Coordinates of C-alpha atoms and ligand atoms in Angstrom, one line a residue:
Chain A
M332 CA 119.5 111.9 114.0
A333 CA 118.8 108.3 113.1
K334 CA 122.6 107.7 112.8
N335 CA 122.4 104.4 115.1
I336 CA 119.3 102.3 114.0
L337 CA 117.8 99.2 115.9
C338 CA 115.4 97.0 114.7
F339 CA 113.3 94.2 116.7
L340 CA 113.0 91.0 114.7
E341 CA 110.7 88.8 115.3
Q342 CA 110.6 84.6 114.7
K343 CA 108.3 82.0 114.0
E344 CA 109.4 78.5 114.5
G345 CA 112.8 79.3 113.9
N346 CA 111.7 81.7 110.7
I347 CA 112.1 85.2 110.7
K348 CA 108.5 86.6 109.9
K349 CA 107.8 88.8 107.0
S350 CA 106.7 91.3 109.3
S351 CA 110.1 92.2 110.3
L352 CA 111.6 91.8 107.0
E353 CA 109.6 94.8 106.5
V354 CA 111.0 96.7 109.2
L355 CA 114.5 95.5 107.8
S356 CA 113.9 96.7 104.4
E357 CA 112.7 100.6 106.1
A358 CA 115.7 100.7 108.3
L359 CA 118.1 99.8 105.3
K360 CA 116.2 102.6 103.3
I361 CA 117.1 104.7 105.9
K362 CA 120.6 103.9 106.0
A363 CA 120.9 104.7 102.3
E364 CA 119.8 107.7 102.9
K365 CA 121.2 109.0 105.9
N366 CA 124.1 107.0 106.3
S367 CA 123.3 105.2 109.2
E368 CA 123.8 102.4 111.0
V369 CA 121.5 99.5 111.4
T370 CA 121.4 96.6 113.9
A371 CA 118.8 94.1 114.3
V372 CA 118.0 91.9 117.4
V373 CA 116.0 89.1 117.6
F374 CA 115.1 86.5 120.3
G375 CA 114.7 82.5 120.3
D376 CA 116.6 79.3 120.4
S377 CA 117.6 78.0 116.8
I378 CA 117.0 80.8 113.8
N379 CA 117.2 80.6 110.3
F380 CA 119.2 83.7 109.3
E381 CA 120.2 82.7 105.8
N382 CA 118.7 85.6 104.1
I383 CA 119.4 88.4 106.2
L384 CA 123.0 87.7 106.4
S385 CA 124.6 89.9 103.8
I386 CA 121.9 92.8 103.4
G387 CA 124.4 95.7 104.8
L388 CA 123.6 95.3 108.8
K389 CA 126.2 96.3 111.2
E390 CA 125.5 93.6 113.7
L391 CA 123.0 91.0 113.8
V392 CA 122.6 89.9 117.3
H393 CA 120.5 86.5 118.6
F394 CA 119.7 86.0 122.2
K395 CA 119.3 82.8 122.6
N396 CA 117.3 80.9 125.2
K397 CA 115.1 77.8 124.7
D398 CA 112.8 79.8 127.1
L399 CA 112.3 82.3 124.8
V400 CA 111.5 80.9 121.9
L401 CA 107.9 81.7 123.4
Y402 CA 107.6 85.7 124.1
S403 CA 108.1 86.6 127.4
P404 CA 107.0 90.5 128.3
S405 CA 109.6 90.3 131.2
A406 CA 112.5 88.4 129.7
Y407 CA 112.8 90.2 126.3
G408 CA 111.7 93.5 128.1
K409 CA 115.0 93.5 130.4
V410 CA 117.1 92.3 127.7
L411 CA 116.0 94.8 124.8
L412 CA 116.4 97.8 127.6
D413 CA 119.8 96.7 128.7
F414 CA 120.8 96.5 124.9
I415 CA 119.2 99.7 124.0
T416 CA 120.8 101.5 126.7
E417 CA 124.5 100.4 125.8
N418 CA 124.3 100.6 122.1
K419 CA 122.5 104.3 122.5
F420 CA 120.4 103.7 119.5
D421 CA 118.3 106.8 118.6
L422 CA 115.8 105.2 116.1
I423 CA 114.3 101.9 117.1
L424 CA 111.6 99.9 114.7
F425 CA 109.2 97.5 115.7
S426 CA 106.4 96.0 113.5
N427 CA 102.9 96.3 115.1
T428 CA 102.1 92.9 115.4
A429 CA 100.6 91.3 118.5
L430 CA 103.9 90.9 119.9
G431 CA 105.4 94.4 118.8
K432 CA 102.0 95.8 120.4
D433 CA 103.0 94.7 123.6
L434 CA 106.4 95.0 123.9
A435 CA 107.7 98.4 121.8
P436 CA 105.0 100.6 124.4
K437 CA 106.8 98.9 127.3
V438 CA 110.4 99.5 126.4
S439 CA 109.5 103.0 125.3
A440 CA 108.1 103.9 128.7
K441 CA 111.6 102.7 130.4
L442 CA 113.5 104.9 128.6
N443 CA 111.0 107.8 128.3
A444 CA 111.1 107.6 124.7
G445 CA 108.0 108.9 122.8
F446 CA 106.4 106.1 120.4
L447 CA 104.2 106.4 117.6
P448 CA 102.6 102.9 117.2
D449 CA 101.4 101.4 113.6
C450 CA 102.8 103.7 111.0
I451 CA 102.3 103.8 107.4
D452 CA 104.5 106.2 106.2
L453 CA 107.9 107.9 107.8
K454 CA 109.6 110.3 106.1
F455 CA 112.4 112.9 107.0
E456 CA 112.1 116.6 107.1
G457 CA 115.4 118.2 108.1
D458 CA 116.1 116.0 111.2
D459 CA 112.6 115.1 112.1
I460 CA 111.2 112.0 111.1
I461 CA 107.6 112.6 110.3
A462 CA 105.3 109.5 111.1
V463 CA 101.7 109.0 109.3
R464 CA 99.4 107.0 110.8
P465 CA 95.5 106.0 110.7
I466 CA 93.5 107.0 113.3
Y467 CA 89.9 106.5 113.7
A468 CA 90.6 103.0 111.9
G469 CA 91.6 104.5 108.8
K470 CA 89.0 107.6 108.4
A471 CA 91.5 109.9 109.5
L472 CA 95.5 110.2 109.1
M473 CA 97.5 111.3 111.7
T474 CA 100.8 113.0 111.3
A475 CA 103.0 113.1 114.0
K476 CA 106.7 113.0 115.3
V477 CA 108.5 112.4 118.3
N478 CA 110.3 114.8 120.6
S479 CA 112.7 112.7 122.6
D480 CA 116.4 111.9 121.7
I481 CA 115.5 108.0 121.4
K482 CA 112.5 107.9 118.8
M483 CA 110.3 104.7 118.5
F484 CA 108.1 103.3 115.4
S485 CA 106.0 100.4 115.0
L486 CA 105.3 100.0 111.5
R487 CA 101.9 98.4 110.0
P488 CA 102.0 95.2 108.7
N489 CA 101.7 94.7 104.8
V490 CA 102.4 98.5 104.2
F491 CA 106.0 98.8 103.7
P492 CA 107.3 96.5 100.9
V493 CA 110.6 94.1 101.2
N494 CA 113.2 95.3 99.6
L495 CA 116.3 93.5 101.0
P496 CA 119.4 95.2 99.3
S497 CA 122.1 92.6 98.6
E498 CA 125.4 94.6 100.1
G499 CA 128.7 93.4 101.8
S500 CA 129.9 90.2 102.9
S501 CA 128.0 88.1 105.0
I502 CA 128.4 89.0 108.6
N503 CA 128.2 86.4 111.7
V504 CA 125.4 86.3 114.1
K505 CA 126.5 87.2 117.2
V506 CA 125.1 85.1 119.7
V507 CA 124.2 85.8 123.5
D508 CA 123.6 83.2 125.5
V509 CA 120.6 84.6 127.6
Q510 CA 121.4 83.5 131.6
N511 CA 118.4 82.9 133.7
P512 CA 115.9 85.2 131.9
D513 CA 113.3 86.8 134.3
L514 CA 110.3 84.5 133.5
S515 CA 107.8 86.4 135.7
N516 CA 105.6 87.2 133.0
K517 CA 105.5 84.4 130.3
V518 CA 104.1 83.2 127.3
V519 CA 103.5 78.7 128.4
E520 CA 101.8 77.5 125.4
F521 CA 100.7 78.9 121.8
K522 CA 97.3 77.8 121.2
Q523 CA 96.8 77.8 117.4
T524 CA 93.1 78.5 116.7
S525 CA 93.4 77.9 112.7
A526 CA 95.5 75.9 110.8
K527 CA 95.6 78.8 108.3
L528 CA 96.6 82.2 107.6
D529 CA 95.7 85.0 110.2
V530 CA 93.7 88.0 108.3
A531 CA 96.2 90.6 109.8
E532 CA 99.2 88.8 108.1
A533 CA 97.8 87.6 105.2
D534 CA 98.4 89.5 101.6
I535 CA 95.1 88.5 100.1
I536 CA 92.1 88.2 101.9
V537 CA 88.3 86.8 101.2
S538 CA 85.9 87.9 103.6
G539 CA 82.2 86.9 104.0
G540 CA 79.3 88.6 105.5
R541 CA 75.7 88.1 106.2
G542 CA 75.1 87.9 102.1
L543 CA 76.5 84.0 102.8
K544 CA 72.7 83.4 104.0
D545 CA 74.1 80.5 106.2
P546 CA 77.6 79.3 107.6
S547 CA 77.8 76.2 105.8
N548 CA 78.5 78.5 103.0
F549 CA 81.2 80.0 104.4
K550 CA 83.0 76.9 102.2
L551 CA 83.1 79.0 99.3
V552 CA 84.8 81.8 100.7
E553 CA 87.4 79.1 102.8
E554 CA 87.8 77.3 99.1
L555 CA 88.3 80.8 97.3
A556 CA 91.0 81.9 100.1
E557 CA 92.9 78.5 99.7
V558 CA 93.2 78.9 95.9
L559 CA 94.6 82.3 96.1
G560 CA 97.1 81.6 99.4
G561 CA 95.2 84.3 101.4
A562 CA 93.1 84.4 104.4
V563 CA 89.3 83.9 105.3
G564 CA 87.7 87.4 106.7
A565 CA 84.3 88.0 108.5
S566 CA 81.9 91.0 108.7
R567 CA 80.7 91.5 112.6
A568 CA 77.0 90.5 111.4
V569 CA 78.1 87.0 111.2
V570 CA 80.6 87.0 114.1
D571 CA 77.9 87.9 116.4
A572 CA 75.7 85.2 114.7
G573 CA 78.3 83.0 115.8
W574 CA 79.3 81.4 112.1
R575 CA 82.7 82.9 112.4
S576 CA 85.5 83.2 115.0
H577 CA 86.2 87.0 116.4
S578 CA 89.8 86.5 115.4
E579 CA 88.7 87.0 111.5
Q580 CA 86.6 89.7 112.1
V581 CA 87.9 92.7 109.9
G582 CA 86.9 96.4 111.3
Q583 CA 86.8 99.2 113.7
T584 CA 86.4 96.4 116.6
G585 CA 88.2 93.9 114.7
K586 CA 91.4 93.9 112.6
T587 CA 92.7 96.8 110.7
V588 CA 94.2 95.1 107.5
S589 CA 95.9 96.7 104.0
P590 CA 96.3 93.3 102.0
S591 CA 96.9 93.6 98.5
L592 CA 93.8 92.2 97.2
Y593 CA 90.5 92.4 99.4
I594 CA 87.4 90.2 98.2
A595 CA 84.3 91.6 100.0
C596 CA 81.8 88.6 99.4
G597 CA 77.7 89.5 100.4
I598 CA 78.9 92.6 102.9
S599 CA 77.2 95.5 103.3
G600 CA 80.2 97.8 103.6
A601 CA 78.9 99.4 106.9
I602 CA 81.1 102.4 108.3
Q603 CA 82.7 100.0 110.9
H604 CA 84.1 97.8 108.2
L605 CA 85.2 99.9 105.9
A606 CA 87.4 101.3 108.4
G607 CA 89.2 98.0 108.7
M608 CA 89.9 97.3 105.2
S609 CA 89.7 100.6 103.2
S610 CA 93.4 101.1 102.7
S611 CA 93.6 97.3 101.1
K612 CA 95.6 97.9 97.9
Y613 CA 92.5 96.5 95.7
I614 CA 88.8 95.6 96.7
V615 CA 86.5 93.3 94.8
A616 CA 82.9 93.2 96.1
I617 CA 80.4 90.8 95.1
N618 CA 77.1 92.2 96.5
K619 CA 73.6 91.8 95.0
D620 CA 72.6 95.0 96.1
K621 CA 73.4 97.6 93.5
D622 CA 73.3 100.2 96.3
A623 CA 75.2 98.5 98.9
P624 CA 78.1 100.9 100.2
I625 CA 80.6 98.8 99.6
F626 CA 80.7 99.6 96.0
N627 CA 81.9 103.0 97.0
I628 CA 85.3 102.0 97.6
A629 CA 85.6 98.8 95.5
D630 CA 88.2 98.8 92.6
Y631 CA 86.1 95.9 90.8
G632 CA 82.5 94.7 91.6
I633 CA 79.6 92.2 90.7
N634 CA 76.3 92.8 91.3
G635 CA 75.0 89.7 91.4
D636 CA 74.5 86.4 94.0
V637 CA 77.5 85.7 95.8
L638 CA 76.3 82.1 95.9
E639 CA 76.5 81.5 92.1
I640 CA 79.2 83.5 91.5
L641 CA 81.6 82.3 93.9
P642 CA 81.9 78.7 92.7
V643 CA 82.1 79.9 89.1
L644 CA 84.9 82.4 90.3
I645 CA 87.3 79.3 92.2
E646 CA 87.0 77.5 89.1
E647 CA 88.5 80.2 87.0
I648 CA 91.0 81.1 89.6
K649 CA 92.3 77.0 89.7
K650 CA 92.7 77.4 85.9
I651 CA 95.2 80.4 86.0
K652 CA 97.2 78.5 89.2
K653 CA 97.4 75.9 87.4
Chain B
M181 CA 91.6 94.4 146.8
N182 CA 91.5 97.8 145.1
I183 CA 90.7 97.4 141.0
A184 CA 91.0 100.3 138.8
V185 CA 89.2 100.5 135.4
C186 CA 90.6 103.2 133.2
I187 CA 88.0 104.7 130.4
N188 CA 88.2 106.5 127.6
H189 CA 85.6 108.4 126.0
V190 CA 85.3 108.2 122.1
P191 CA 83.3 109.0 118.7
D192 CA 80.8 106.4 118.3
T193 CA 82.0 103.9 115.3
A194 CA 79.4 105.2 113.4
A195 CA 80.4 109.0 113.3
K196 CA 81.2 110.4 109.8
I197 CA 85.1 112.3 111.1
S198 CA 85.3 115.3 109.6
I199 CA 88.6 117.6 110.3
G200 CA 88.5 121.1 112.0
P201 CA 89.8 124.4 111.1
D202 CA 92.8 124.2 113.0
S203 CA 93.9 120.5 111.3
K204 CA 94.6 119.4 115.1
G205 CA 90.8 117.6 115.7
I206 CA 87.8 116.9 114.2
Q207 CA 84.6 118.8 113.7
Q208 CA 82.4 118.0 116.6
Q209 CA 79.2 118.7 115.1
G210 CA 76.9 115.4 114.8
V211 CA 79.7 113.5 116.2
T212 CA 77.8 111.5 119.4
Y213 CA 80.6 110.2 122.1
I214 CA 80.6 106.5 123.5
I215 CA 82.5 104.6 126.7
N216 CA 85.5 103.2 124.6
P217 CA 83.9 99.8 123.3
Y218 CA 87.1 97.9 124.6
D219 CA 86.8 99.7 127.9
E220 CA 83.4 98.1 128.4
F221 CA 85.1 94.9 128.3
A222 CA 87.3 95.9 131.2
V223 CA 84.3 97.5 133.3
E224 CA 82.6 94.2 133.1
E225 CA 85.9 92.3 133.9
A226 CA 86.5 94.7 136.8
L227 CA 82.8 93.4 138.0
K228 CA 83.9 90.4 137.6
W229 CA 86.8 90.1 140.1
K230 CA 84.7 92.5 142.3
E231 CA 82.2 90.4 143.3
K232 CA 84.8 87.1 143.5
L233 CA 87.6 89.0 145.3
N234 CA 85.1 91.7 147.4
A235 CA 86.9 94.3 145.5
Q236 CA 86.3 98.0 145.3
V237 CA 86.4 99.1 141.7
H238 CA 87.3 102.4 140.8
V239 CA 86.8 103.8 137.3
L240 CA 89.2 106.6 136.0
S241 CA 89.0 108.9 133.1
I242 CA 91.1 111.4 131.9
G243 CA 89.3 114.4 129.9
G244 CA 86.6 117.0 130.0
D245 CA 83.0 117.0 131.5
A246 CA 81.9 115.1 128.8
N247 CA 83.6 111.9 129.8
K248 CA 81.0 111.9 133.0
E249 CA 78.6 110.4 131.0
S250 CA 80.7 107.4 130.4
I251 CA 81.8 107.6 134.1
R252 CA 78.5 106.9 135.0
K253 CA 77.6 104.6 132.4
A254 CA 80.5 102.4 134.3
L255 CA 78.8 103.4 137.8
A256 CA 75.7 102.1 136.5
M257 CA 76.8 98.8 135.4
G258 CA 78.2 98.6 139.3
A259 CA 81.7 100.5 139.9
D260 CA 81.8 102.3 143.1
E261 CA 83.6 105.2 142.8
G262 CA 84.1 107.9 139.9
Y263 CA 87.4 109.7 139.2
L264 CA 87.4 112.4 136.3
L265 CA 91.4 113.5 135.6
K266 CA 89.9 117.0 134.1
Y267 CA 92.1 117.4 130.6
D268 CA 90.7 119.4 127.9
G269 CA 92.7 119.0 124.6
Y270 CA 94.9 116.7 122.9
L271 CA 97.1 114.5 125.1
D272 CA 100.0 112.0 124.2
S273 CA 99.7 108.6 125.6
H274 CA 102.8 108.8 127.4
S275 CA 101.4 111.9 129.2
A276 CA 98.0 109.9 129.9
A277 CA 99.5 106.8 131.1
K278 CA 101.5 108.9 134.0
I279 CA 98.3 110.3 135.2
L280 CA 96.8 107.0 135.6
A281 CA 99.8 105.6 136.9
E282 CA 100.1 108.5 139.6
E283 CA 96.2 107.6 140.7
I284 CA 96.3 104.2 140.2
K285 CA 99.0 104.3 143.0
N286 CA 97.4 106.7 145.1
L287 CA 94.1 104.7 145.2
N288 CA 96.3 101.6 145.8
C289 CA 94.9 99.5 143.2
E290 CA 96.5 95.8 142.5
L291 CA 94.5 95.0 139.7
V292 CA 94.0 97.1 136.7
F293 CA 91.9 97.1 133.6
M294 CA 91.7 98.9 130.4
G295 CA 90.5 98.5 126.7
K296 CA 93.0 96.7 124.4
Q297 CA 92.5 99.9 122.1
S298 CA 90.9 103.3 121.8
I299 CA 89.2 103.5 118.7
D300 CA 89.8 107.1 118.6
Y301 CA 93.7 107.2 118.2
D302 CA 94.0 103.7 117.7
N303 CA 97.1 103.7 119.7
S304 CA 97.0 100.7 122.1
I305 CA 99.5 101.1 123.9
T306 CA 98.2 103.5 127.1
G307 CA 97.5 100.1 129.5
Q308 CA 101.4 98.8 128.5
L309 CA 102.8 102.5 129.3
T310 CA 101.2 102.3 132.6
A311 CA 102.0 99.2 134.0
S312 CA 105.5 99.5 132.8
I313 CA 105.6 103.0 135.0
L314 CA 104.5 101.2 137.6
D315 CA 106.6 97.9 137.4
Y316 CA 103.3 96.0 137.2
N317 CA 102.8 92.9 135.1
C318 CA 101.1 93.3 132.2
V319 CA 99.0 90.9 129.9
T320 CA 97.3 92.6 126.3
I321 CA 94.6 91.6 124.2
V322 CA 93.2 89.1 126.9
V323 CA 90.4 86.9 125.9
D324 CA 90.0 85.0 129.0
L325 CA 91.3 85.7 132.7
K326 CA 92.0 83.4 135.7
I327 CA 92.9 84.7 138.7
D328 CA 93.7 82.3 141.7
G329 CA 95.6 84.0 144.5
N330 CA 98.5 86.5 143.5
K331 CA 98.4 83.9 140.3
I332 CA 97.4 85.2 136.9
T333 CA 96.6 83.1 133.9
A334 CA 95.6 84.9 130.6
E335 CA 94.9 83.7 127.2
R336 CA 95.8 86.8 124.6
E337 CA 94.7 87.1 120.7
V338 CA 97.9 86.9 118.9
E339 CA 98.2 86.1 114.8
G340 CA 96.9 82.4 114.2
G341 CA 95.8 81.6 118.0
R342 CA 96.1 82.5 121.5
E343 CA 98.9 82.4 123.6
V344 CA 98.6 81.6 127.3
V345 CA 100.3 84.0 129.7
E346 CA 101.3 83.1 133.4
T347 CA 102.3 85.9 135.5
I348 CA 101.5 87.5 139.1
L349 CA 99.6 90.6 140.4
P350 CA 100.3 93.5 140.3
A351 CA 98.9 93.7 137.2
V352 CA 97.6 95.3 134.1
I353 CA 95.2 93.8 132.1
T354 CA 93.6 94.8 128.6
T355 CA 90.6 93.7 127.5
Q356 CA 89.4 92.3 124.1
K357 CA 85.9 91.2 122.3
G358 CA 85.6 87.8 123.6
L359 CA 86.5 88.4 127.1
N360 CA 83.2 88.6 128.4
E361 CA 79.6 89.8 127.9
P362 CA 79.2 93.5 129.1
R363 CA 76.3 93.5 131.4
Y364 CA 73.5 96.1 130.9
A365 CA 72.9 98.3 133.6
S366 CA 69.5 98.2 135.7
L367 CA 67.2 101.1 136.2
K368 CA 68.6 100.3 139.5
G369 CA 72.5 100.8 139.0
I370 CA 71.4 103.5 136.7
M371 CA 69.4 105.6 139.3
A372 CA 72.2 105.2 141.8
A373 CA 74.8 106.4 139.6
K374 CA 73.2 109.7 139.3
K375 CA 73.4 110.3 143.0
K376 CA 77.0 109.5 143.0
V377 CA 79.7 112.1 143.5
I378 CA 82.4 111.6 140.9
Q379 CA 85.3 113.2 142.4
E380 CA 87.0 115.4 140.1
K381 CA 90.6 116.6 139.5
P382 CA 93.1 118.9 137.3
V383 CA 95.6 117.2 136.1
S384 CA 98.8 118.6 134.0
T385 CA 101.9 117.3 131.9
A386 CA 105.4 117.6 131.2
T387 CA 106.4 118.4 127.3
P388 CA 105.0 116.1 125.6
L389 CA 106.9 113.0 124.2
V390 CA 105.2 113.2 120.8
D391 CA 103.5 116.0 119.0
L392 CA 100.5 115.9 116.8
I393 CA 101.4 117.8 113.7
S394 CA 98.1 117.8 112.0
L395 CA 95.0 115.7 111.0
K396 CA 93.3 114.8 107.5
T397 CA 91.4 112.5 106.2
P398 CA 92.6 110.4 103.3
A399 CA 91.9 111.0 99.5
P400 CA 88.7 109.2 98.5
K401 CA 88.9 106.4 96.6
N402 CA 88.0 106.2 92.9
P403 CA 84.7 104.4 92.6
G404 CA 85.6 101.5 90.5
K405 CA 83.4 99.7 88.1
I406 CA 80.9 97.2 88.3
I407 CA 82.1 94.7 85.5
G408 CA 78.7 92.9 85.6
S409 CA 75.3 91.4 87.2
D410 CA 76.1 87.6 87.1
V411 CA 78.6 85.0 86.4
S412 CA 79.5 85.8 83.1
A413 CA 81.3 88.6 84.5
V414 CA 83.8 86.3 86.1
P415 CA 86.3 85.8 83.9
E416 CA 86.9 89.6 83.2
L417 CA 87.4 90.4 86.8
V418 CA 90.0 87.2 87.0
K419 CA 91.8 89.3 83.8
L420 CA 91.5 92.6 85.5
L421 CA 92.9 90.8 88.8
K422 CA 95.4 89.1 87.0
E423 CA 96.2 91.7 84.3
E424 CA 95.6 95.5 85.2
A425 CA 95.6 94.8 89.4
K426 CA 98.3 92.0 88.9
V427 CA 97.7 90.9 92.5
I428 CA 96.9 87.2 91.8
Ligands
FAD102 C1 80.2 99.6 117.9 C2 80.3 99.0 116.7 C3 81.1 98.1 116.1 C4 81.1 97.7 114.8 N1 82.3 96.9 114.7 C5 82.2 96.0 113.1 C6 83.6 95.8 112.7 O1 84.5 95.8 113.2 N2 83.5 95.1 111.8 C7 82.3 94.8 111.4 O2 82.4 94.1 109.8 N3 81.4 95.4 111.1 C8 81.3 96.4 112.9 N4 79.9 96.4 112.9 C9 79.0 96.4 112.6 C10 78.1 96.9 111.3 O3 77.7 98.1 111.4 C11 77.5 96.1 110.2 O4 76.2 95.8 110.7 C12 77.9 94.8 109.8 O5 79.2 95.3 109.6 C13 77.5 94.2 108.5 O6 77.8 92.9 108.4 P1 77.1 92.3 106.9 O7 78.1 93.4 105.5 O8 77.9 90.8 106.6 O9 75.8 92.5 106.9 P2 74.8 93.2 106.2 O10 74.8 94.9 106.4 O11 73.4 92.6 106.6 O12 75.0 93.1 104.9 C14 75.0 92.0 103.9 C15 74.9 92.1 102.3 O13 74.9 90.4 101.4 C16 73.8 91.4 100.5 N5 73.3 90.0 99.9 C17 72.1 89.2 100.7 N6 72.0 87.9 99.9 C18 73.1 88.3 99.1 C19 73.5 86.9 97.9 N7 72.8 86.2 97.9 N8 74.7 87.5 97.3 C20 75.1 88.5 97.1 N9 75.1 89.9 98.2 C21 74.0 89.3 98.8 C22 73.2 92.4 100.8 O14 72.9 92.6 100.0 C23 73.7 93.2 101.9 O15 74.4 94.3 101.3 C24 79.9 97.2 114.1 C25 79.1 98.0 115.0 C26 79.0 98.3 115.8 C27 77.5 99.5 116.5
AMP103 N1 92.1 109.5 128.5 C1 91.9 108.3 129.0 N2 91.4 108.4 130.2 C2 91.6 107.1 130.8 N3 92.1 105.8 130.4 C3 92.2 106.1 128.9 C4 92.5 107.3 128.6 N4 93.0 106.6 127.1 C5 92.9 105.8 127.0 N5 92.8 105.2 128.1 C6 92.7 103.9 128.5 O1 93.7 103.3 128.1 C7 93.4 102.3 126.8 C8 94.1 102.1 125.3 O2 93.5 103.4 125.0 P1 94.9 103.7 123.5 O3 96.4 103.2 124.3 O4 94.9 105.7 123.7 O5 94.6 103.1 122.6 C9 91.8 102.7 126.6 O6 91.0 101.4 126.3 C10 91.5 102.9 128.0 O7 91.6 101.6 128.5

């Protein structure tokens, strides 16, 4: 059980994504406990492997082709499926990113392997791997296990710590040139919608709601996010009002996030909003209504006017960042 | 052409979730059920293409009798036929996908719309599983869709932007908010939907690939502290974030 682990890694602009390092860390943790072997695969053209060459992997496989820099569900799926069948992996881990969400279930259906997405914890009980995953947008937690011989899980980004051991000598990347990939389903272009960090990937999120009063006041939220190195989030009220794009919406019908720090500015804390962010490690609320439900889950609150508080908060943070 | 739309019937987003005595399901008292919000985008998109492609729209839902309410809603919006695939209790996604794939094949649907995610178990996998079983192409989390002949150009929402995807029919498309504005059913539509017969068919499953062990509610967060009521509280907040929480 879990003797032969495969980690699916993702790259962006040639760098291994942080969410993939989280997957590797979890696999290597299992390896230490269960004496497993860990293999990792990644698709792309030129990739920087520097920080994962001597962490105790059995094999690091690079499926290389310039047409595979951007995602292709058909090509990635076929190549990965063959690779899994040849190597008889019994545990396969993905990150629950937009790509992982698309690819992992397709592969699991072809393998007829059970798959549990968006896990926040994996632990062993005898031979079983018990997974915990938030459901009802975090209002409940499900404990479940996979029955098939091949077990597949995807891990929620930002939950599992990055902790890469330094172990063994540097391995050689096995480069496999992919010939004539099946590009019948292919991403032909990536359109960046915001130059900044996405809420789903950010470790710090500053979110704004209707309490900001006017879309132009979001510049305060943007500035605070910038000085903290975080991303901008939004409540649905301001997304529906057209102040912000849906890609920034946090909540049950937006993104579910678990950053280290979530700062809610002028957000009441409706149940649908809380659902998407209540698993954040630290929550700060700034709201002028002392009875706003957001204070029920906030670690720290300021019960005041967000338009007065944000400029001062930005200055104070700038001071300590110097 | 035949278009399938798969819809789920789920607790309202405002529902307070508490766990039932067997720890395998939720307490039903006081919980109202709605059509899964993402599936409304799926229905709307199907209706849009019904007009353009002169197609028939088939609405499929697996679940108990209660699901008929959501099926009727889709019929009232303008879908042609409704099918209830009867199954009570927890159903794992692989089993659901097998059932849906089978029906989609029977109905000869080349274009399938599903929501990007059910807001009950938040799996986000049924569309992809179904497409794989059918050997259909699949584009997930779609916010823009063009179909020209058998050629599909779709935009999907990903971290930091959108991916433009090209593929061909037959295909499963999973819908995300932003793709369209679901229409309201007209009175005429509602009346017509009441008269339509929803075809019912019991379905069964093989041994599930995953087992639900138990459900629980997360430990409640300890209420935090209100540090102050104006700008004078800001230095204290920054200090706590830096020294106590150690997050900045
Ligand atoms: C099906 C469905 C799905 C939904 N999905 C989501 C979702 O994914 N995400 C989401 O966020 N919502 C969602 N909602 C909407 C949700 O119910 C709320 O309406 C929404 O979250 C409210 O946004 P808000 O907090 O910005 O606005 P409001 O509730 O209007 O709150 C504004 C807050 O700002 C405070 N305020 C006002 N002025 C100031 C000031 N000067 N300084 C400080 N504070 C001030 C007020 O006290 C108030 O608490 C959904 C609703 C439904 C029905
Ligand atoms: N019981 C069901 N009956 C019909 N369609 C379903 C059912 N469950 C899920 N779906 C479809 O699959 C999509 C994704 O669901 P899920 O994978 O459960 O998050 C939903 O938005 C529906 O379109």
